[in-house]
Short mmCIF file of C-alpha atoms and ligand atoms in Angstrom, two decimals:
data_model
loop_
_atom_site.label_atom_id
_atom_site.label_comp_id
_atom_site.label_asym_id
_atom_site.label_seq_id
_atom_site.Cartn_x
_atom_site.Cartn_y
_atom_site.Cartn_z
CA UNK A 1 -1.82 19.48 -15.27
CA UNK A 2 1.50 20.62 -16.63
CA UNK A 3 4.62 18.67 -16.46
CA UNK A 4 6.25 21.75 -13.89
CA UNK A 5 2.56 21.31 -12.12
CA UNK A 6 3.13 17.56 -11.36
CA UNK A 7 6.47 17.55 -10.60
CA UNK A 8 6.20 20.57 -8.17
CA UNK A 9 3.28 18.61 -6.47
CA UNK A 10 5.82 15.50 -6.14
CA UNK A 11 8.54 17.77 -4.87
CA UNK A 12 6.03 19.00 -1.88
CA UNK A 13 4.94 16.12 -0.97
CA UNK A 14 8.29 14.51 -0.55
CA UNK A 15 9.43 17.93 1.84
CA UNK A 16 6.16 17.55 3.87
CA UNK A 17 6.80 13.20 4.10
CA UNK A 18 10.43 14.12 5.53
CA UNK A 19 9.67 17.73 7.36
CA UNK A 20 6.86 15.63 9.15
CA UNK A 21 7.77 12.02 9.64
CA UNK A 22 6.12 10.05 7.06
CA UNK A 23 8.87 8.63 4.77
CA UNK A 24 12.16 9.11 4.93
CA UNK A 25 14.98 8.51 2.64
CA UNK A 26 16.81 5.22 3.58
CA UNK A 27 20.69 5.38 5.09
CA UNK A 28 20.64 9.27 4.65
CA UNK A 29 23.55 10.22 6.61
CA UNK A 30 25.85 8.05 3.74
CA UNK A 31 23.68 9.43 1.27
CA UNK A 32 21.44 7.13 0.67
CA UNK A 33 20.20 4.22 -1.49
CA UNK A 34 18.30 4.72 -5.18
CA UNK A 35 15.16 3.17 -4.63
CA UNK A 36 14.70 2.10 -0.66
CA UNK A 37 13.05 4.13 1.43
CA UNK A 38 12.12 3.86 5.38
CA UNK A 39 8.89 5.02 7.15
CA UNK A 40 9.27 7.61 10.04
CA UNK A 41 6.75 7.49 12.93
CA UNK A 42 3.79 8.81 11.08
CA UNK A 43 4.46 7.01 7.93
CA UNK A 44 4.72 3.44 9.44
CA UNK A 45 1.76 3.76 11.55
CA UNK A 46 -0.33 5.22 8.28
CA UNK A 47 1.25 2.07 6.50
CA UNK A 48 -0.27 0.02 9.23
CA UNK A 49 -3.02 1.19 9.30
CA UNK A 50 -4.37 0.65 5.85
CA UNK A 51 -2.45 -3.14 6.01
CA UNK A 52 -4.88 -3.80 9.07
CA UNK A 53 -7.73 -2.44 7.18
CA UNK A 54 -7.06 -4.78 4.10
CA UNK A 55 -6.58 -7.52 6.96
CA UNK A 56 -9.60 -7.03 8.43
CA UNK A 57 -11.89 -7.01 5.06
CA UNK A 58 -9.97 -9.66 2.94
CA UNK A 59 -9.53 -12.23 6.13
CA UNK A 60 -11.07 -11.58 9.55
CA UNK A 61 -14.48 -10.40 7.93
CA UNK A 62 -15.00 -13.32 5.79
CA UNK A 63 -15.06 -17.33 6.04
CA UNK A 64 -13.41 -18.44 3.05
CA UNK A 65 -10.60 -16.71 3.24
CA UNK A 66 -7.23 -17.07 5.39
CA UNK A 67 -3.74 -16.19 6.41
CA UNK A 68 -0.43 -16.65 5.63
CA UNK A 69 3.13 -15.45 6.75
CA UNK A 70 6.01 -17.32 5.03
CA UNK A 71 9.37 -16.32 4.63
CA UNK A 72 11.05 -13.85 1.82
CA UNK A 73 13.46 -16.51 1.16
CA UNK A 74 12.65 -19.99 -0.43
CA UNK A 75 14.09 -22.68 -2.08
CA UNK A 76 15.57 -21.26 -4.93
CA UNK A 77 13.33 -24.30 -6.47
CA UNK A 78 10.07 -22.11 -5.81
CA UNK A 79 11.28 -19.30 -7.92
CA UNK A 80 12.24 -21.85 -10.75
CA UNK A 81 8.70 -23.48 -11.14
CA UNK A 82 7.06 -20.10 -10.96
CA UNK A 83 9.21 -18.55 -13.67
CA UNK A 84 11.08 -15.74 -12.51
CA UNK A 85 14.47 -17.02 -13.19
CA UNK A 86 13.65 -17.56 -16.28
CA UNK A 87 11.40 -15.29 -17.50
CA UNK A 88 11.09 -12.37 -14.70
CA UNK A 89 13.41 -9.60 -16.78
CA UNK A 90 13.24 -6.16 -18.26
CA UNK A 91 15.42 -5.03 -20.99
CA UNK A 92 17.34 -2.27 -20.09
CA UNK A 93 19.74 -0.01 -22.21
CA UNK A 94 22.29 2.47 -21.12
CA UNK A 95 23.81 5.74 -23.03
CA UNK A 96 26.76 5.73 -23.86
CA UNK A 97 27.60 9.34 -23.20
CA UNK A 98 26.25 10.45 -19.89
CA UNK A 99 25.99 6.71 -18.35
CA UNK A 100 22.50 6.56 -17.23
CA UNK A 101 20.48 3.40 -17.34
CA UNK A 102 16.58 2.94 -18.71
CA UNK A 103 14.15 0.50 -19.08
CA UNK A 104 13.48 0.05 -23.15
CA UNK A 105 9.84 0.18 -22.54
CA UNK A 106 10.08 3.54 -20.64
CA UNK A 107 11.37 5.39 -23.39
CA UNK A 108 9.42 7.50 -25.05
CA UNK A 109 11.48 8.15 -28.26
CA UNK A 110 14.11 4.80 -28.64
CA UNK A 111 17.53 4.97 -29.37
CA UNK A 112 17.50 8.48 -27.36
CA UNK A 113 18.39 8.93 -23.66
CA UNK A 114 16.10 11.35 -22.53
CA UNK A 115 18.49 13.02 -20.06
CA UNK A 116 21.03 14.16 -22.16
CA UNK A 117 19.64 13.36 -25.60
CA UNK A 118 22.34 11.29 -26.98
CA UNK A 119 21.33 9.47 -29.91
CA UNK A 120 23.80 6.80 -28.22
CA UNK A 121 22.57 3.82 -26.58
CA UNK A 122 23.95 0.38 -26.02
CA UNK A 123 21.92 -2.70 -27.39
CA UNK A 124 19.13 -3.55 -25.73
CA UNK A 125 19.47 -6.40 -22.65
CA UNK A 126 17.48 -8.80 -20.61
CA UNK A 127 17.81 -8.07 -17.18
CA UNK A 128 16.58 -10.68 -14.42
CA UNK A 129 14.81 -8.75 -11.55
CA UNK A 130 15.02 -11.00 -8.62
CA UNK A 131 17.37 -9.93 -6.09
CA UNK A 132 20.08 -12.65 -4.74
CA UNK A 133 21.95 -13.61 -1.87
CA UNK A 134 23.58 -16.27 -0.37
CA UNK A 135 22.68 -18.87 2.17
CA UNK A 136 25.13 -20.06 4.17
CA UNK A 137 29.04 -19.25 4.73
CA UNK A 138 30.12 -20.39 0.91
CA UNK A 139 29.21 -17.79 -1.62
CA UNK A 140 28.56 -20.15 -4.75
CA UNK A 141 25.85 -20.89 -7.26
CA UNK A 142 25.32 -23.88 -4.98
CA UNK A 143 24.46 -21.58 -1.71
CA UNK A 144 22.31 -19.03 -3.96
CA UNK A 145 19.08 -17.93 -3.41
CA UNK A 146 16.53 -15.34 -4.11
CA UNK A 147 14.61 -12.69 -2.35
CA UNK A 148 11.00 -12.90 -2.94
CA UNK A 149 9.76 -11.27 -6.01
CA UNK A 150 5.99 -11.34 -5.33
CA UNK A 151 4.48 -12.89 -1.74
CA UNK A 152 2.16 -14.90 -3.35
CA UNK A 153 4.22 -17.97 -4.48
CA UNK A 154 5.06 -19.22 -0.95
CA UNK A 155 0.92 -19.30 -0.90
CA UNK A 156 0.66 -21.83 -4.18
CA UNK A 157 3.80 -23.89 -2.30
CA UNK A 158 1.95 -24.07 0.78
CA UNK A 159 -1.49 -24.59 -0.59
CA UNK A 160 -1.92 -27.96 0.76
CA UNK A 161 -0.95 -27.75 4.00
CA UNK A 162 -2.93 -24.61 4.18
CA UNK A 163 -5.90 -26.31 3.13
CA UNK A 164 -5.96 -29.15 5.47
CA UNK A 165 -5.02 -27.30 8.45
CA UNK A 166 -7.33 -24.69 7.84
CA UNK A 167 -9.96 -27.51 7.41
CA UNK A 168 -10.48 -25.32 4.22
CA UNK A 169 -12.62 -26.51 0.71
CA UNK A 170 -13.19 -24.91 -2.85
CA UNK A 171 -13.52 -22.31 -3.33
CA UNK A 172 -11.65 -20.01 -0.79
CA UNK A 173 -8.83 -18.26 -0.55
CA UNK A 174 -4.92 -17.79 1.61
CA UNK A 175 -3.95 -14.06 1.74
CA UNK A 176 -0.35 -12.76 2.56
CA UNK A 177 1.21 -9.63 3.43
CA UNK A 178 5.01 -8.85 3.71
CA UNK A 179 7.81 -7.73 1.72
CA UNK A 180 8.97 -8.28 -2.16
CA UNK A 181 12.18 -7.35 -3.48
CA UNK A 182 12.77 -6.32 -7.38
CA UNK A 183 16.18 -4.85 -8.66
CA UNK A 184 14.01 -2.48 -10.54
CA UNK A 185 16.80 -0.66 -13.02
CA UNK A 186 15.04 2.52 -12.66
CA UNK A 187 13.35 3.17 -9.30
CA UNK A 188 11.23 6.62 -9.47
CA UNK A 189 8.39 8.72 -8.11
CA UNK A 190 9.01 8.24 -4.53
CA UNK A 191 8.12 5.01 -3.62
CA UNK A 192 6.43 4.01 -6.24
CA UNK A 193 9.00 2.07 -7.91
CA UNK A 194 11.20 0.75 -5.36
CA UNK A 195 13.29 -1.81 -4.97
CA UNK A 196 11.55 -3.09 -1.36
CA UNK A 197 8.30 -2.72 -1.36
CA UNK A 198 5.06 -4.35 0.65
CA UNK A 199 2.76 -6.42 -1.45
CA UNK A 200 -0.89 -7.75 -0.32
CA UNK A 201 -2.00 -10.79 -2.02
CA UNK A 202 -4.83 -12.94 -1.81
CA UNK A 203 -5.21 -16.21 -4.04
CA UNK A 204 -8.25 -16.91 -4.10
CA UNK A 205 -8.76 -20.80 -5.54
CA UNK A 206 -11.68 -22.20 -7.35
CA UNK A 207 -13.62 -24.74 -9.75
CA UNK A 208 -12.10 -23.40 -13.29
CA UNK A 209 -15.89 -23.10 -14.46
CA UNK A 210 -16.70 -21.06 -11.61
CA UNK A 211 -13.66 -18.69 -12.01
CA UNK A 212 -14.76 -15.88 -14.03
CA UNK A 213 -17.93 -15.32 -11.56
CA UNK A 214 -15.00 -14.82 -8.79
CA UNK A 215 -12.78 -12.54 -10.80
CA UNK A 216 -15.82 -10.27 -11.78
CA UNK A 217 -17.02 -10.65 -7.45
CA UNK A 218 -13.18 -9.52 -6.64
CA UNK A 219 -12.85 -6.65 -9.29
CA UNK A 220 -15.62 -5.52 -7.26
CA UNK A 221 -14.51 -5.68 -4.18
CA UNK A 222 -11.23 -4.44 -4.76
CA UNK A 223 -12.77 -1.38 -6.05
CA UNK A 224 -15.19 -0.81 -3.37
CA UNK A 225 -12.13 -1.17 -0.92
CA UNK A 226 -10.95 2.26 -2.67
CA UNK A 227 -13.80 3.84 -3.01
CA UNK A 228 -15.88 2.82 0.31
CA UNK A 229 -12.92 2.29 2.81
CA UNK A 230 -10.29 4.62 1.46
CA UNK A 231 -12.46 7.64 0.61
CA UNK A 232 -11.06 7.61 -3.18
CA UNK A 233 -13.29 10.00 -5.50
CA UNK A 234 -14.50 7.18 -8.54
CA UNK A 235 -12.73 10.12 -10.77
CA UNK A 236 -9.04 9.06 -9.17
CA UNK A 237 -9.44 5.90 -9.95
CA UNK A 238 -10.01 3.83 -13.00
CA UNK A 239 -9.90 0.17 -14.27
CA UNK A 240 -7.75 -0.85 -17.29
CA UNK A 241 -8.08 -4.87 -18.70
CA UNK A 242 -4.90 -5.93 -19.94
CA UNK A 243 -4.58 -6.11 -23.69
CA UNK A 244 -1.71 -8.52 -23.89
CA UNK A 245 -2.62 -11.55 -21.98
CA UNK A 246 -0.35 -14.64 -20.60
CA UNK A 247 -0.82 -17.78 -22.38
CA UNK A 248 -2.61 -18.90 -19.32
CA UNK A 249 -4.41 -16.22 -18.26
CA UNK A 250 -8.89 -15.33 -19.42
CA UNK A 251 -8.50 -12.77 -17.64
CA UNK A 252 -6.19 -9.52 -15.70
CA UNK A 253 -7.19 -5.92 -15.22
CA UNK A 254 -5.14 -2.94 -13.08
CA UNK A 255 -6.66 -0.51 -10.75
CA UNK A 256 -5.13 2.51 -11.17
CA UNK A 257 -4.73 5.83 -9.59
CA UNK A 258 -4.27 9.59 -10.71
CA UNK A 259 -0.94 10.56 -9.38
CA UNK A 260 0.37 13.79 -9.93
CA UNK A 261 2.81 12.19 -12.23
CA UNK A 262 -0.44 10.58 -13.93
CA UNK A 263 -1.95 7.45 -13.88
CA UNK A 264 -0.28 4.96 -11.80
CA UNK A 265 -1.29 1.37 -11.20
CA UNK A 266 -2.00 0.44 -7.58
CA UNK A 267 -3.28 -3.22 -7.90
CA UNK A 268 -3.75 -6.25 -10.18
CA UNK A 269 -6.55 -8.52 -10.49
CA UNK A 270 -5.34 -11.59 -12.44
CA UNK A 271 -7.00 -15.07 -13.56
CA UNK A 272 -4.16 -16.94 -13.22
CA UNK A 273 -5.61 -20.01 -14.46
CA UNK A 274 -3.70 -23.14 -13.17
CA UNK A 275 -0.49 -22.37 -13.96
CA UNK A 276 1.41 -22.02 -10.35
CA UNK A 277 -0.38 -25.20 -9.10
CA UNK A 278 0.06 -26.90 -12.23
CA UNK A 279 4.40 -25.60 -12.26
CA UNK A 280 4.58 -26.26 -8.47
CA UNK A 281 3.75 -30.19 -9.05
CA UNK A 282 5.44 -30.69 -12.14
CA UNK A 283 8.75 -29.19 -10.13
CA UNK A 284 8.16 -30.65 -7.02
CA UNK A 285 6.90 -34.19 -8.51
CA UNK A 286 3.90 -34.16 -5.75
CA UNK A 287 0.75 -34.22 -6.82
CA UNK A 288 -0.97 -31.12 -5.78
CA UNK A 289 -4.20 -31.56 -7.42
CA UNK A 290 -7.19 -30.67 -5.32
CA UNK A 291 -9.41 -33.81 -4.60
CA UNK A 292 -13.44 -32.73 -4.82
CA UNK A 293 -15.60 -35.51 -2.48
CA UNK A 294 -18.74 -34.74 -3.51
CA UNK A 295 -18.03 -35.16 -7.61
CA UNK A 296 -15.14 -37.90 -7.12
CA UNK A 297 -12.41 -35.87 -8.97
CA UNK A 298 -8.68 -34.43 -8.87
CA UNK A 299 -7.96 -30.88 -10.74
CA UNK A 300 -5.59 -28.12 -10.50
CA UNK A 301 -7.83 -25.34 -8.68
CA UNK A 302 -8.11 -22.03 -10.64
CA UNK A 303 -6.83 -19.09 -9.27
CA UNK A 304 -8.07 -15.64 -9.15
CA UNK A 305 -5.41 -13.25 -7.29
CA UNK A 306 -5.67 -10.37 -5.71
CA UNK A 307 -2.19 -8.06 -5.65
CA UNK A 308 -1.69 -4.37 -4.75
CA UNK A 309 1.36 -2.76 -3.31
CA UNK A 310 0.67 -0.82 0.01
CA UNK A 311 3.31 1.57 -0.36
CA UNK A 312 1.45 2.48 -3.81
CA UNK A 313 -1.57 2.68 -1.57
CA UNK A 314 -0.42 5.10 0.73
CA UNK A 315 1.27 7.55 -1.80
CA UNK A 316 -2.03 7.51 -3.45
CA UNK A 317 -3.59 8.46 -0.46
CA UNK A 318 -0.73 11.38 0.96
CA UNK A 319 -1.30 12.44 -2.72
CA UNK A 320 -5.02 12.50 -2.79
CA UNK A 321 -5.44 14.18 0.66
CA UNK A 322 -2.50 16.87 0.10
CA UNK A 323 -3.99 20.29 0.03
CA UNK A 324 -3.14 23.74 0.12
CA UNK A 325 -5.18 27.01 1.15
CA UNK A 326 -5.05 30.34 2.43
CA UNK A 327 -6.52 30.63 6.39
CA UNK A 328 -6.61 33.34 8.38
CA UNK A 329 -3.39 33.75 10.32
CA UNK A 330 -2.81 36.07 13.72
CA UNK A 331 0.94 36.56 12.78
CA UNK A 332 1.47 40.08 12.20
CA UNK A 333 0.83 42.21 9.50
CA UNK A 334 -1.00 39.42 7.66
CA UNK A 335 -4.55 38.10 7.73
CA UNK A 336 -4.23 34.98 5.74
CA UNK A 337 -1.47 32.70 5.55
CA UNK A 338 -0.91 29.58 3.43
CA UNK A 339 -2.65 26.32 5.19
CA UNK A 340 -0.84 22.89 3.78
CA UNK A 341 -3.30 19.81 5.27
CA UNK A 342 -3.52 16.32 4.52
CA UNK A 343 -7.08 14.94 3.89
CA UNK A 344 -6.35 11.25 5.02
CA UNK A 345 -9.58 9.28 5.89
CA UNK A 346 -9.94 9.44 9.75
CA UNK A 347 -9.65 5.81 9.85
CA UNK A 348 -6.29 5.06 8.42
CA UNK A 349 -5.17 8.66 9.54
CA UNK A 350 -1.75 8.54 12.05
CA UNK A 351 -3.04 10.89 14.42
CA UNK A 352 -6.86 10.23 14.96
CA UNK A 353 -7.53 13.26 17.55
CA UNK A 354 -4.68 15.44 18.99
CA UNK A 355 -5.91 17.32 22.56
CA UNK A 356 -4.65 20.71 22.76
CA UNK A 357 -5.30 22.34 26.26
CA UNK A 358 -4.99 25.92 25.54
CA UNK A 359 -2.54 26.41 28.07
CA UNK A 360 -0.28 24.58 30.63
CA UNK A 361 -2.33 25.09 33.15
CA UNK A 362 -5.34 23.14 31.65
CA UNK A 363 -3.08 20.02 32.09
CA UNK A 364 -4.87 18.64 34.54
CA UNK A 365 -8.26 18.58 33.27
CA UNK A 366 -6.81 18.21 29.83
CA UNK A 367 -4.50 14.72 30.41
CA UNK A 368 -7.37 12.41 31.95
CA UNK A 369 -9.74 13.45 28.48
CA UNK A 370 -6.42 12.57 26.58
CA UNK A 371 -5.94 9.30 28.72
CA UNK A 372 -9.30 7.97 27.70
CA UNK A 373 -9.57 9.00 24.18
CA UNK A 374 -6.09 7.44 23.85
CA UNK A 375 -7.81 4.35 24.66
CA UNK A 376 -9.83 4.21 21.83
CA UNK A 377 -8.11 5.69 19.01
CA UNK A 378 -4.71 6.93 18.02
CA UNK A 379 -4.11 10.30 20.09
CA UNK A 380 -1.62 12.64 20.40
CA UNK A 381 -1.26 15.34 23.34
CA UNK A 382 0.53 19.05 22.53
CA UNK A 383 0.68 22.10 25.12
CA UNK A 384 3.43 23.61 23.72
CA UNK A 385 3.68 27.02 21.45
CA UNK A 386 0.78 28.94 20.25
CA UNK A 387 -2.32 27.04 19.43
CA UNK A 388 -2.61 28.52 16.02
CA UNK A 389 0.75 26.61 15.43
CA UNK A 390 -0.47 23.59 17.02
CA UNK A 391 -3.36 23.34 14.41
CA UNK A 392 -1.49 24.03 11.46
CA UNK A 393 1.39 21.27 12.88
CA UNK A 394 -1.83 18.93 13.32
CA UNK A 395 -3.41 19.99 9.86
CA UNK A 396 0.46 18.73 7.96
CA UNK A 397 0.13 15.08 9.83
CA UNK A 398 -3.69 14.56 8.79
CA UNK A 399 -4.69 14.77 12.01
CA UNK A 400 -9.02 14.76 11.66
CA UNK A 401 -9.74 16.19 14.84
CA UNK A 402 -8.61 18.33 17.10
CA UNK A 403 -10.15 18.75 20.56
CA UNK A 404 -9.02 21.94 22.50
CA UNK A 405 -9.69 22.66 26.11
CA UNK A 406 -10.29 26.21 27.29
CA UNK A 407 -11.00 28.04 30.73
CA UNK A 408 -14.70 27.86 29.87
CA UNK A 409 -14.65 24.18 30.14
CA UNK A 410 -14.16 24.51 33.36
CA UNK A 411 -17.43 26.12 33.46
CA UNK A 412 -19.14 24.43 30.93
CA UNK A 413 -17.78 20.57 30.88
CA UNK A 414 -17.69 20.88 27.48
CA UNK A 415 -14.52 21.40 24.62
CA UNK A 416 -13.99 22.44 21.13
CA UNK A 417 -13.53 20.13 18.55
CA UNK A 418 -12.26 21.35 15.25
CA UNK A 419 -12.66 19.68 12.32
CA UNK A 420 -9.11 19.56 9.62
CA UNK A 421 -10.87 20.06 6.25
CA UNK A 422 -14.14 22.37 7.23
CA UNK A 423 -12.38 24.31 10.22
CA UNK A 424 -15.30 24.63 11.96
CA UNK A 425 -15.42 24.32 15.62
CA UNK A 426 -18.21 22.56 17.77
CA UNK A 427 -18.41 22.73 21.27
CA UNK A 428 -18.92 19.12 22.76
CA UNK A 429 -19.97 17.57 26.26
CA UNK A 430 -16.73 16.32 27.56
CA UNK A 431 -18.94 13.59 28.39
CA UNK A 432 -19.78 13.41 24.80
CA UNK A 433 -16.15 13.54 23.02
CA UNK A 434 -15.74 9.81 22.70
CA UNK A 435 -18.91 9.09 21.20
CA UNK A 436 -19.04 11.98 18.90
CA UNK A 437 -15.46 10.73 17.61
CA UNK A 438 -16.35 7.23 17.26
CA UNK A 439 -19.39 7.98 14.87
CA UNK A 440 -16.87 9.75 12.34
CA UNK A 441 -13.83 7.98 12.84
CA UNK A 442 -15.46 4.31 12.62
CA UNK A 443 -19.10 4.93 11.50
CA UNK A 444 -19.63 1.31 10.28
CA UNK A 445 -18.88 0.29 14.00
N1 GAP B 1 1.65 -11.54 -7.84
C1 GAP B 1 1.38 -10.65 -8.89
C2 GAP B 1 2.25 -9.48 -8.91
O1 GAP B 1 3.23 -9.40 -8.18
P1 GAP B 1 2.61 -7.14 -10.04
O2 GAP B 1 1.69 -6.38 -10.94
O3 GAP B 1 4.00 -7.39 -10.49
O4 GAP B 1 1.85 -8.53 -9.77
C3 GAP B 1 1.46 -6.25 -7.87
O5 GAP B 1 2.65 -6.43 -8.63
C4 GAP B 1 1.47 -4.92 -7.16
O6 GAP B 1 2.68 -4.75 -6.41
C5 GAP B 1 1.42 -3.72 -8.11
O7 GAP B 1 0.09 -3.39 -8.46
C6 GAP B 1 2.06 -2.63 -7.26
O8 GAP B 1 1.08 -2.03 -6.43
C7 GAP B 1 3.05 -3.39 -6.39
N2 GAP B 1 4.41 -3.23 -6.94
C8 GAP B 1 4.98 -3.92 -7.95
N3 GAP B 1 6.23 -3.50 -8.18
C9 GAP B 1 6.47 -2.50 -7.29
C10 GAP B 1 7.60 -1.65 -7.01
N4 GAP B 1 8.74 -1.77 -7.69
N5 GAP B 1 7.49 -0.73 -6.03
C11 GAP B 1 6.34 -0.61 -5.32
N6 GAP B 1 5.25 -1.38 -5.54
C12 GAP B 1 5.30 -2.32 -6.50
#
């Protein structure tokens, strides 16, 4: 795809995010913030969606694994032990001439802003990423603290309290999801790179001679979580193993998606060896070595993590289902007309079925079919303007299903149910809506 190609792909689906409610720039009306960005009715509920779905298969559906909600801020201690403060920087540069500010290992030609192509740059400098604040009334180096930088430290802090009260032993695993905070010096493609983001993290801890069996079972998982719950072709996504690793690392990989910007990374799988456990008791001076009954010894578990951003997951997905075609219109003097839809997976989809009485005065038989459906999945209800405008409104939101209501159901008991991607229609027992929904919306049950 050409550069124009991409970029005009971006540019739509930003339009269609605000025209429709998915994502919306944050603060607007005082023109807004570089690299924050809030989520408008059909955005958040997407974005909860797909959070519940990685709830549901990384915690509720298993044994050995569990949950965590902890707090964005710490003691500042945390973020010492783990490294950031030390170590968590980019090095950034700025030119001289037009003022604007890059990450060194974003450049594709150093020494040469590639906005304005000044061969003018400032020396390269470390830049720490963690975001700060203050706790407390006196703004001083003694009051500071940090904004979490990745949710999954709070898990190695709280590991052993975890692990008692969860009556937990070796190997399993404490998941979290919430916010992390990065003062990433260049925050682009949408919200891809932002400075607030939602991570999903699962440490999964384990015998260190047992570990690599567990990173190999979780790059598999991950993957089928893409390609069996998400609907990704296995062409839009792709592993790469990382070349450089950490000193204490055997192990870390990337999944990565094809943006229209190219490829993008949506999650990490890292062996993280014992390096948080082993940081967190050195810093702490408690000894948070794992004690195994049944072989009489004390280690530092091994972990294998887990970490993808869910903001990355749902751009991925509004960029993967975005479609345009040309559908036949009734406006006049034209047959066809250009369709814009949004091929989200029924199951993570905002709008799950939308009932569309063909006109006002269906209302009556129309609401109690909405009532119940609304019961058991998301639903919307529209009787207003023409119903070929009610589709295409439907077809921008990702709406799977639509379910019309005519004068001949009257007659027949029965409705139309119109599919978003095929646009074929099938005429349904109104008695037989909710079960014909259910098989494609949630056909694992
Ligand atoms: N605990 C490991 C960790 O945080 P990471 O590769 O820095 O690893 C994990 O981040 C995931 O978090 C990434 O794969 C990405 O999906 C998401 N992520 C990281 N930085 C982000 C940002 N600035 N904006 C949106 N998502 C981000």
């Amino acid at each position: 795809m050409s550069t124009d190609k991409q970029n005009d792909t971006m540019e739509k689906l930003v339009a269609l995010c605000k025209r429709r409610g998915f994502i919306f720039q944050s603060s607007e009306i005082y023109g807004g913030i570089n690299g924050f960005w809030d989520y408008a009715p059909y955005g958040v509920t997407l974005r909860r969606a797909v959070e519940g779905l990685w709830w549901k298969y990384m915690v509720e559906d298993r044994e050995d694994v569990v949950g965590l909600d902890s707090t964005i801020i710490c003691n500042p201690m945390v973020w010492k032990a783990s490294g950031h403060l030390d170590q968590f920087s980019d090095k950034m540069t700025d030119c001289k001439k037009c003022k604007k500010r890059y990450r060194v290992d974003q450049l594709e030609t150093p020494g040469v802003c590639p906005d304005c192509g000044a061969k003018d740059m400032t020396e390269p400098r470390e830049f720490n990423l963690m975001m700060k604040t203050f706790v407390g009334p006196v703004f001083d180096d003694e009051h500071t603290a940090y904004l979490r930088a990745e949710t999954c430290q709070p898990i190695f802090v709280d590991f052993e309290q975890v692990r008692i009260t969860a009556r937990q032993k070796l190997p399993f695993g404490i998941a979290q999801t919430g916010k992390a905070f990065r003062n990433e010096i260049n925050p682009r493609f949408f919200t891809f790179r932002s400075r607030e983001f939602v991570q999903m993290e699962m440490e999964f801890f384990c015998r260190d001679d047992e570990a690599m069996k567990w990173y190999e079972y979780w790059r598999e998982r991950r993957w089928s979580f893409y390609r069996d719950l998400l609907g990704f072709r296995e062409d839009v996504l792709r592993i790469q193993h990382h070349e450089k690793l950490a000193h204490y690392a055997k192990a870390a990989l990337d999944i990565e998606f094809a943006f229209p910007f190219g490829w993008g990374e949506i999650e990490g799988v890292h062996h993280r060896g014992t390096w948080d456990m082993s940081r967190h008791a050195e810093y702490s001076k408690k000894d948070l070595r794992y004690f195994d009954q049944e072989k009489n010894e004390r280690f530092f578990p091994t972990v294998i993590e887990t970490s993808c951003g869910l903001d990355r997951i749902c751009l991925a997905l509004l960029a993967n289902g975005y479609r345009e075609d040309m559908a036949q219109t009734k406006k006049e003097g034209k047959e066809e007309d250009l369709r814009i839809s949004l091929s989200l997976p029924p199951i993570v989809a905002p709008v799950q079925v939308a009932v569309l009485p063909l006109v006002k005065k269906l209302n009556e038989k129309a609401e109690p079919l909405y009532r119940d459906l609304k019961r058991r999945f998301r639903a919307e209800y529209d009787d207003g303007g023409t119903i070929g405008k009610r589709y295409r409104r439907q077809d921008e939101i990702g709406t799977p299903f639509c379910v019309t209501m005519d004068f001949d159901s009257l007659e027949d008991q029965a409705v139309t149910v119109r599919n978003r991607d095929t646009m074929t229609q099938e005429r349904v027992g109104l008695d037989q809506v909710a079960n014909y929904l259910e098989a494609r919306i949630h056909p694992a049950g």
